[in-house]
PDB file of C-alpha atoms in Angstrom:
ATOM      1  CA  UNK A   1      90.062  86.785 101.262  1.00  0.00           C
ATOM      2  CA  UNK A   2      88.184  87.629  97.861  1.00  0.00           C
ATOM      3  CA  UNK A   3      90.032  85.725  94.953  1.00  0.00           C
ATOM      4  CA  UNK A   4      89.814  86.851  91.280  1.00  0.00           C
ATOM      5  CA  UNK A   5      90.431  83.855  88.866  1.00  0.00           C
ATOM      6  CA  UNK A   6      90.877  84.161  85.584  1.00  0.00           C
ATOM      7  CA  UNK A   7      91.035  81.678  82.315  1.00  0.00           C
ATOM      8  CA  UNK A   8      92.989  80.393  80.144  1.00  0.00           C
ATOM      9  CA  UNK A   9      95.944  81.406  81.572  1.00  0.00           C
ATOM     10  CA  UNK A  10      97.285  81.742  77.638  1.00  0.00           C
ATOM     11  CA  UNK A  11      95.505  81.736  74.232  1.00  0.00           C
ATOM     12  CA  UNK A  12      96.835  80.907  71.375  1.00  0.00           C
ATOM     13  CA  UNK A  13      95.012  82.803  68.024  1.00  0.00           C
ATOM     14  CA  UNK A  14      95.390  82.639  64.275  1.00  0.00           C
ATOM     15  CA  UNK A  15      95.181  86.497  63.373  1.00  0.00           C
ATOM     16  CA  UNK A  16      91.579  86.895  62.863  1.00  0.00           C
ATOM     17  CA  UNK A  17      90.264  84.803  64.718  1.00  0.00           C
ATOM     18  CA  UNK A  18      88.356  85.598  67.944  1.00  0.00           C
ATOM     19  CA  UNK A  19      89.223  85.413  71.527  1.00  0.00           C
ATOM     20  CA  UNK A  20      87.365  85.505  75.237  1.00  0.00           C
ATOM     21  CA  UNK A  21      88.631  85.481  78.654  1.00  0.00           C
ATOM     22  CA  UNK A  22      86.604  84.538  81.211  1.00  0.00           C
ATOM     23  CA  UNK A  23      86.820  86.423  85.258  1.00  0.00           C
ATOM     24  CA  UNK A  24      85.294  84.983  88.374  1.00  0.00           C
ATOM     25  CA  UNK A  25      85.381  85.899  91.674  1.00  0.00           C
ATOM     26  CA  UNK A  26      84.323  84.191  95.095  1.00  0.00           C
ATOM     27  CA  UNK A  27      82.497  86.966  96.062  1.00  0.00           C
ATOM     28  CA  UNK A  28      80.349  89.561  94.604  1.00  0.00           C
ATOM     29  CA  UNK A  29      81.503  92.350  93.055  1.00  0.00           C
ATOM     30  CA  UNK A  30      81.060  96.276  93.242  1.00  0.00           C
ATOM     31  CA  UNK A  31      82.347  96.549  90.070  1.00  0.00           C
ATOM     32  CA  UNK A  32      84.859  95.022  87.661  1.00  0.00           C
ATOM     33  CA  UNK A  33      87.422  96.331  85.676  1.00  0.00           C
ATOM     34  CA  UNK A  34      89.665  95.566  82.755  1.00  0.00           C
ATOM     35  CA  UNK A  35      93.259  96.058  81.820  1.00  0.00           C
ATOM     36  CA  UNK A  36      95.365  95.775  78.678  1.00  0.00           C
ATOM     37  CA  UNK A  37      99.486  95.225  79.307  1.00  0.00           C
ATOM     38  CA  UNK A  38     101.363  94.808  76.940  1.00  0.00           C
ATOM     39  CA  UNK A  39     104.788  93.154  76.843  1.00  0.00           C
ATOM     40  CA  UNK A  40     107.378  95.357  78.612  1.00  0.00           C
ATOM     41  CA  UNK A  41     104.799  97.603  79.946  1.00  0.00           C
ATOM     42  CA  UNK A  42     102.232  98.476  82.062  1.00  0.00           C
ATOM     43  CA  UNK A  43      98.696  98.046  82.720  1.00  0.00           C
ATOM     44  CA  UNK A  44      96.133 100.290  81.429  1.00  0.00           C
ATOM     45  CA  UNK A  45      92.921 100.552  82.136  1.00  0.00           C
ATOM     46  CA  UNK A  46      89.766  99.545  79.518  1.00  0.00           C
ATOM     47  CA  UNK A  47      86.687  99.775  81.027  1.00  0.00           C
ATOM     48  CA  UNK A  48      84.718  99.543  84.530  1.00  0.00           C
ATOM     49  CA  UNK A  49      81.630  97.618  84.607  1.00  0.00           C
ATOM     50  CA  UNK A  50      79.049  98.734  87.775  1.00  0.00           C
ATOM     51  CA  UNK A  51      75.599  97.258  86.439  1.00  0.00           C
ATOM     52  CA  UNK A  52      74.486  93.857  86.800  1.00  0.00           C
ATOM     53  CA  UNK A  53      74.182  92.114  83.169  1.00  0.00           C
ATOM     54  CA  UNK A  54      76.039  94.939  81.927  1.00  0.00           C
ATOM     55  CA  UNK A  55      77.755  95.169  78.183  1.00  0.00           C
ATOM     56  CA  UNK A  56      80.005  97.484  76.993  1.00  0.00           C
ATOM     57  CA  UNK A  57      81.401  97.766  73.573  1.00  0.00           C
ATOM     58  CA  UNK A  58      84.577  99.611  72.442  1.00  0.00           C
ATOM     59  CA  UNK A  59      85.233  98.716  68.950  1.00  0.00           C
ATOM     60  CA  UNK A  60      86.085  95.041  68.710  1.00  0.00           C
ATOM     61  CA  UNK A  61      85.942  94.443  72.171  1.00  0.00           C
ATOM     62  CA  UNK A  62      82.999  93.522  74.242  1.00  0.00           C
ATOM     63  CA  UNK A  63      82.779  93.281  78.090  1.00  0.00           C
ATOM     64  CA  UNK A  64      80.020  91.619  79.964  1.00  0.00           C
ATOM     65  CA  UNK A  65      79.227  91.455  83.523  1.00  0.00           C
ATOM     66  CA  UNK A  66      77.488  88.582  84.791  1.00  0.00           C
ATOM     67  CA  UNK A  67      74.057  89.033  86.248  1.00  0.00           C
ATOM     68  CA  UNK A  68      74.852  87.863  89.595  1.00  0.00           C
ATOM     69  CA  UNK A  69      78.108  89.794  89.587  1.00  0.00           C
ATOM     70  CA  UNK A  70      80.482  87.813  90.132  1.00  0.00           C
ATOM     71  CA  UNK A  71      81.802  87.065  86.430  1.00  0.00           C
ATOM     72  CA  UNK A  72      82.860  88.839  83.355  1.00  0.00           C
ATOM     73  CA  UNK A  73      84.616  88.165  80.209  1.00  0.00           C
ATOM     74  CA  UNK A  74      85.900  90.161  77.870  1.00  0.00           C
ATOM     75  CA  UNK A  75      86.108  88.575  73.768  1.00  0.00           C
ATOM     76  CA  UNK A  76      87.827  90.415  70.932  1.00  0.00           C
ATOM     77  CA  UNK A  77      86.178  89.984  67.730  1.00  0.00           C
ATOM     78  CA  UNK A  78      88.903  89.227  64.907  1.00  0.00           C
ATOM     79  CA  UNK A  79      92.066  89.951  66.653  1.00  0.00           C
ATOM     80  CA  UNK A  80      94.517  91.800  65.275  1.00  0.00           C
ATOM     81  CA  UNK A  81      98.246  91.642  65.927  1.00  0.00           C
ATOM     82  CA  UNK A  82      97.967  95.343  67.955  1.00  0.00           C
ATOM     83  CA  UNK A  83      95.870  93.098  70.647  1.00  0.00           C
ATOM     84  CA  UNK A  84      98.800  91.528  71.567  1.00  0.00           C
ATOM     85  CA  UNK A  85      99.376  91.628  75.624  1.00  0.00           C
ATOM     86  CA  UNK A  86      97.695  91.087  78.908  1.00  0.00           C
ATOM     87  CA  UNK A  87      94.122  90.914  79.693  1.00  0.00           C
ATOM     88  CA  UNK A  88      93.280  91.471  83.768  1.00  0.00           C
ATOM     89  CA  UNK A  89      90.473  91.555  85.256  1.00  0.00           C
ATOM     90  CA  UNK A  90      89.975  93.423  88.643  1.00  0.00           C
ATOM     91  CA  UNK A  91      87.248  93.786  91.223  1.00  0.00           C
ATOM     92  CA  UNK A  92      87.312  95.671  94.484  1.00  0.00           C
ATOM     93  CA  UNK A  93      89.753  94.171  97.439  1.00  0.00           C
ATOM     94  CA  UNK A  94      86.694  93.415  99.767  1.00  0.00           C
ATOM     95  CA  UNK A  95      85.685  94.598 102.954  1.00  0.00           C
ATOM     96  CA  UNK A  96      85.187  98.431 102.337  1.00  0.00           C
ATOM     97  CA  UNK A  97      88.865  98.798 101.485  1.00  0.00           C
ATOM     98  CA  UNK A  98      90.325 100.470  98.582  1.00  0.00           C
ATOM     99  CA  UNK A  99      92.621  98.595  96.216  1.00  0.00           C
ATOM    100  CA  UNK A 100      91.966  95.927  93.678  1.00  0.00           C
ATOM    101  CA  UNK A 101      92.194  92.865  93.266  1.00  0.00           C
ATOM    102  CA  UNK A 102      93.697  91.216  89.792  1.00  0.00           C
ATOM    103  CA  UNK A 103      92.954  88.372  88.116  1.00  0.00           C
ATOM    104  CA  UNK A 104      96.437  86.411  87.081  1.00  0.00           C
ATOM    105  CA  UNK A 105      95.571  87.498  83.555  1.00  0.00           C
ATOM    106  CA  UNK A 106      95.620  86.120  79.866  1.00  0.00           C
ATOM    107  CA  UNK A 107      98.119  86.321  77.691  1.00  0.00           C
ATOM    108  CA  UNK A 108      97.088  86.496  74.194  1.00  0.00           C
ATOM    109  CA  UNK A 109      99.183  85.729  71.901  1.00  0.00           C
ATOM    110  CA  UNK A 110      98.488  86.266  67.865  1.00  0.00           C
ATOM    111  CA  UNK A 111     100.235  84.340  65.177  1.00  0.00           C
ATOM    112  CA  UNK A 112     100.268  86.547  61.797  1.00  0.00           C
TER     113      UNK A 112
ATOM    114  CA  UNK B   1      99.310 116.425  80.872  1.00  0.00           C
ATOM    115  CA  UNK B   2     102.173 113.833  82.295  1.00  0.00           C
ATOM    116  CA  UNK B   3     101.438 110.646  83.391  1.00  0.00           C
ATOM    117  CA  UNK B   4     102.385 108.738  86.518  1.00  0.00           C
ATOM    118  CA  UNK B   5     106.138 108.981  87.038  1.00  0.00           C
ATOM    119  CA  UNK B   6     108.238 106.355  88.604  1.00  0.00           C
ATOM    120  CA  UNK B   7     111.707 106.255  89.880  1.00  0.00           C
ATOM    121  CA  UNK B   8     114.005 104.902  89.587  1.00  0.00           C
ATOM    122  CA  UNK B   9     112.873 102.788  86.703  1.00  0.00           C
ATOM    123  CA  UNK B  10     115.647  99.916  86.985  1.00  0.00           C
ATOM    124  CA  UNK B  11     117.688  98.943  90.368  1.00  0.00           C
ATOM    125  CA  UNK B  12     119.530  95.889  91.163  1.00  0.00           C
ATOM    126  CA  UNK B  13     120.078  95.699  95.494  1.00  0.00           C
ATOM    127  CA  UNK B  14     121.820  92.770  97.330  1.00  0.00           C
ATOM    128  CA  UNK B  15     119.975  90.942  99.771  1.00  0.00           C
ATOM    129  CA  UNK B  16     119.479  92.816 103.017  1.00  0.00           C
ATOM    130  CA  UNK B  17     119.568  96.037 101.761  1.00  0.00           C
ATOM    131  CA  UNK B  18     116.699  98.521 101.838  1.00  0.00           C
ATOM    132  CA  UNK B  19     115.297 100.502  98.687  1.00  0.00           C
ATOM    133  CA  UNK B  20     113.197 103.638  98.473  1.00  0.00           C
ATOM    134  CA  UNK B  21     110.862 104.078  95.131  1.00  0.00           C
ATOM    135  CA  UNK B  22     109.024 107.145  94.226  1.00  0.00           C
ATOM    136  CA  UNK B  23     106.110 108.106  92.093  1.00  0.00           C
ATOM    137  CA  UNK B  24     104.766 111.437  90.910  1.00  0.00           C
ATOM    138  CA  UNK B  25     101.411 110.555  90.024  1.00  0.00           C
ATOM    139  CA  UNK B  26      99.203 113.028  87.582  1.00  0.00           C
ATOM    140  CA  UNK B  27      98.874 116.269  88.209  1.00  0.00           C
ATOM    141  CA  UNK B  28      95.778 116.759  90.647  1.00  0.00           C
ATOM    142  CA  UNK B  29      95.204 113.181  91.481  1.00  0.00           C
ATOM    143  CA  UNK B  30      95.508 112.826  95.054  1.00  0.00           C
ATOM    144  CA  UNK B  31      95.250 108.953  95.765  1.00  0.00           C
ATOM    145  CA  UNK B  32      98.146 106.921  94.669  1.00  0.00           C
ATOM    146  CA  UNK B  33      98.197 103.231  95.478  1.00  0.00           C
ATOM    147  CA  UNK B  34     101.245 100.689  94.644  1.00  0.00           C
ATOM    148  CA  UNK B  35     101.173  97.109  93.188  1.00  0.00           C
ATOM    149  CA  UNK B  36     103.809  94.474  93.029  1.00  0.00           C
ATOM    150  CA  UNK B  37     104.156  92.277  90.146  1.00  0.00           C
ATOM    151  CA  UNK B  38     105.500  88.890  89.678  1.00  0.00           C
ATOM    152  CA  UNK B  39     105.279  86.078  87.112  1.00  0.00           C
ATOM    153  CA  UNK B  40     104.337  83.553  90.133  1.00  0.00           C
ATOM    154  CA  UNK B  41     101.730  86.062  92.176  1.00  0.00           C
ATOM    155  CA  UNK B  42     100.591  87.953  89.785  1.00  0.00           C
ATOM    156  CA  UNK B  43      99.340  91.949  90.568  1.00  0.00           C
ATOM    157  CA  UNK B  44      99.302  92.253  93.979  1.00  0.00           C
ATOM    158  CA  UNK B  45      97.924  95.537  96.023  1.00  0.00           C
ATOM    159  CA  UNK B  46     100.239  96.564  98.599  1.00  0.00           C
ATOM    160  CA  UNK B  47      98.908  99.977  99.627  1.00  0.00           C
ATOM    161  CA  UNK B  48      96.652 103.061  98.857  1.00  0.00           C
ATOM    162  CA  UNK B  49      97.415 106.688 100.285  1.00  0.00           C
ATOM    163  CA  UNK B  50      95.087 109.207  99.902  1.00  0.00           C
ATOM    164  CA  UNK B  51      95.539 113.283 101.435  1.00  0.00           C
ATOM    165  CA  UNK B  52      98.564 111.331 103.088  1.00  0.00           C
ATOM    166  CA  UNK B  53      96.897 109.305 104.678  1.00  0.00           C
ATOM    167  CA  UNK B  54      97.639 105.289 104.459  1.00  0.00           C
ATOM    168  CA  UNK B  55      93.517 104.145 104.080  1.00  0.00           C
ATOM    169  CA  UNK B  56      94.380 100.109 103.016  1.00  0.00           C
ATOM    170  CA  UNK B  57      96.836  97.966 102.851  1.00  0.00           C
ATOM    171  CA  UNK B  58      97.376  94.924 101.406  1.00  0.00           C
ATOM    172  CA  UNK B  59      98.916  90.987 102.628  1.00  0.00           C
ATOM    173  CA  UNK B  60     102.427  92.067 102.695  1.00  0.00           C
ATOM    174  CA  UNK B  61     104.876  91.972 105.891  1.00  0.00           C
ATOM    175  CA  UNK B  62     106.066  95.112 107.180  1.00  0.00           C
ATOM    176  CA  UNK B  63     109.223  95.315 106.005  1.00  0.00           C
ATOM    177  CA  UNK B  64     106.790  96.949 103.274  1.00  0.00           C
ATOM    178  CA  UNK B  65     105.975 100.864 103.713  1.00  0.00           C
ATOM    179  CA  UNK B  66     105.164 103.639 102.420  1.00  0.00           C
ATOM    180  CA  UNK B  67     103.951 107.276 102.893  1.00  0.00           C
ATOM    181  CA  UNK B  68     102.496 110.044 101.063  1.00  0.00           C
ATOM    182  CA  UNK B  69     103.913 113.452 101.032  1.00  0.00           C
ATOM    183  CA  UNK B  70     101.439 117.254 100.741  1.00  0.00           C
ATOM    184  CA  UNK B  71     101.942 117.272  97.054  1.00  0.00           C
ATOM    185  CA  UNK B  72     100.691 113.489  96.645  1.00  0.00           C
ATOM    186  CA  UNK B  73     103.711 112.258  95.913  1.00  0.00           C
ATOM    187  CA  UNK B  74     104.068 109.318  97.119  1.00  0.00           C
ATOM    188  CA  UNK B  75     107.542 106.937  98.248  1.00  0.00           C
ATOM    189  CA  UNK B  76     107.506 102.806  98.864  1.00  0.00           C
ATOM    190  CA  UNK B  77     110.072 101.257 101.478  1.00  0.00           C
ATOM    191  CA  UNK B  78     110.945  97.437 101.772  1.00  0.00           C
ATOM    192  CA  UNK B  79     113.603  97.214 104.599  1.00  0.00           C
ATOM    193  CA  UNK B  80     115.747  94.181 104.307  1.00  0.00           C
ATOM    194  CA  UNK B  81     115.181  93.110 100.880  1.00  0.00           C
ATOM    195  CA  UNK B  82     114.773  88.985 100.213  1.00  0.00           C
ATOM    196  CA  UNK B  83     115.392  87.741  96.740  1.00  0.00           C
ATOM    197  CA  UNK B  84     112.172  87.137  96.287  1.00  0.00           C
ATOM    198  CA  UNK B  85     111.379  90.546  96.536  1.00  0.00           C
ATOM    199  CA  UNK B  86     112.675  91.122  92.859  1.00  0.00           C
ATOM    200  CA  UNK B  87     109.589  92.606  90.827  1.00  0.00           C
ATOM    201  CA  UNK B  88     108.043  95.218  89.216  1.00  0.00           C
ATOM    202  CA  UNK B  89     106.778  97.864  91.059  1.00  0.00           C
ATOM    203  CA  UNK B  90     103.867  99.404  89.892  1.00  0.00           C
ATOM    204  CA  UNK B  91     102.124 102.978  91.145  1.00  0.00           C
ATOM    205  CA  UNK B  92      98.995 104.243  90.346  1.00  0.00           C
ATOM    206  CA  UNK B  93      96.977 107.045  90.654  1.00  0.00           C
ATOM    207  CA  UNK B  94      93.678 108.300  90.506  1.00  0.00           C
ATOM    208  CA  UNK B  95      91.518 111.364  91.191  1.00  0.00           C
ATOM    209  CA  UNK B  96      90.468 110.458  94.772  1.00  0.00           C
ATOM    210  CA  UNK B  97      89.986 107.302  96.332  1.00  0.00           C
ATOM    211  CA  UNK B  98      87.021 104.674  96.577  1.00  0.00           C
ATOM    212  CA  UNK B  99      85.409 102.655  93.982  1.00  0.00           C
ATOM    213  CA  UNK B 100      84.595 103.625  90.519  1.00  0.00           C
ATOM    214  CA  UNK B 101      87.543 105.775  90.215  1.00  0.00           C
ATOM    215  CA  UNK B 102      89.691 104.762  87.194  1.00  0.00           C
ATOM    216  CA  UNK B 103      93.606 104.761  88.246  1.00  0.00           C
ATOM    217  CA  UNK B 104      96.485 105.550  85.914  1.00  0.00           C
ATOM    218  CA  UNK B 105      99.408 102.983  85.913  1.00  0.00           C
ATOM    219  CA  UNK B 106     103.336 104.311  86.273  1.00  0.00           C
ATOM    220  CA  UNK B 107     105.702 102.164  83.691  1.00  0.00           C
ATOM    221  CA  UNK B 108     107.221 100.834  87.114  1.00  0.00           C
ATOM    222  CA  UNK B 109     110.133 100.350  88.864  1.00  0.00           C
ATOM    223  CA  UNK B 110     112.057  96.986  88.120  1.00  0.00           C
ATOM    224  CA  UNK B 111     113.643  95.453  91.500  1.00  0.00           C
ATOM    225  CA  UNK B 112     116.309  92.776  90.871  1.00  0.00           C
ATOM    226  CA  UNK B 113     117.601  91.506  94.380  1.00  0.00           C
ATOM    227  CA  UNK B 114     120.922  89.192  93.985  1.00  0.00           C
TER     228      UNK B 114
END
């Protein structure tokens, strides 16, 4: 079946400093989409990316979507201890069925 | 407007046992889909219901069910619970089903099985 993999698994960042995640999948994607969880809670949702090549900007985050779609990242320009959390990645489950498939995620964690 | 409402939000069963969960999910959504989460596995899709209707379901043995009612609520079954069924539960709606539609995320329902 389609696999999402995601990396790093953590990240370590100075407050201020930047910080990327990278998404790839085996297969090619409909769309991708990104979720923030923080610790304790639950996912919620960023963005959806449809377009090949596509970037989207919401403040200090930018999301890409490769050209072939099949990768994305997401990178947070000078992070800020409110970034803390989870960062999935999800794409489509395959085969004309509903439900997503997730990434294992990155855990970013911020030392002030 | 309320968001996705799971309950019970914390349950501890014994192995063998069987649990029901519920979620409300926002007003006028009609799909609702669930997801189990574990430090090991990760989020895992376990089914979407949409006008009642089960449309997908994900890589998990049937001890695993669930059904939507008229008013889109929505209830998950496991039937003789293993230990390493112990996770968090997430539901999740969204307007209607199919891609592109952006789905809301319950707080969850934590599962400890002992």
């Amino acid at each position: 079946g389609q696999q999402v993999m995601q990396i790093p698994q953590y990240q370590h960042v100075q407050e201020g400093e930047d910080f990327t995640t990278y998404c790839n999948s085996s297969t090619t994607l409909s769309n991708i989409q990104w979720y923030k969880q923080r610790p304790g809670g639950h996912p919620v949702f960023l963005i959806q990316l449809v377009k090949s090549g596509e970037v989207k900007k919401q403040k200090r985050l930018t999301f890409q979507f490769g050209e072939a779609k099949k990768n994305s990242s997401l990178h947070i320009t000078a992070t800020q201890t409110t970034d803390v959390g989870t960062y999935f990645c999800a794409g489509p489950a395959g085969g004309g069925a509903d439900g997503l498939t997730f990434g294992k995620g990155t855990h970013l964690i911020i030392q002030p | 407007k309320a968001g996705v409402t799971q309950t019970p939000r914390y349950l501890i069963k014994t192995r063998g046992q069987q649990v029901t969960l519920s979620c409300s999910p926002i007003s006028g959504h009609r799909s609702v889909s669930w997801y189990q989460q574990t430090p090991g596995q990760g989020l895992q899709f376990l089914f979407e219901y949409f006008s009642e209707t089960q449309r997908n379901k994900g890589n998990f043995p049937g001890r695993f069910s669930g059904r939507q009612f008229s008013n889109s609520r929505s209830e998950m079954n496991v039937s003789t619970l293993e230990l390493g069924d112990s996770a968090l539960y997430l539901c999740a709606s969204s307007l209607s089903h199919g891609l592109g539609n952006t789905i809301y995320f319950g707080e969850g329902s934590w599962l400890t099985v002992v």
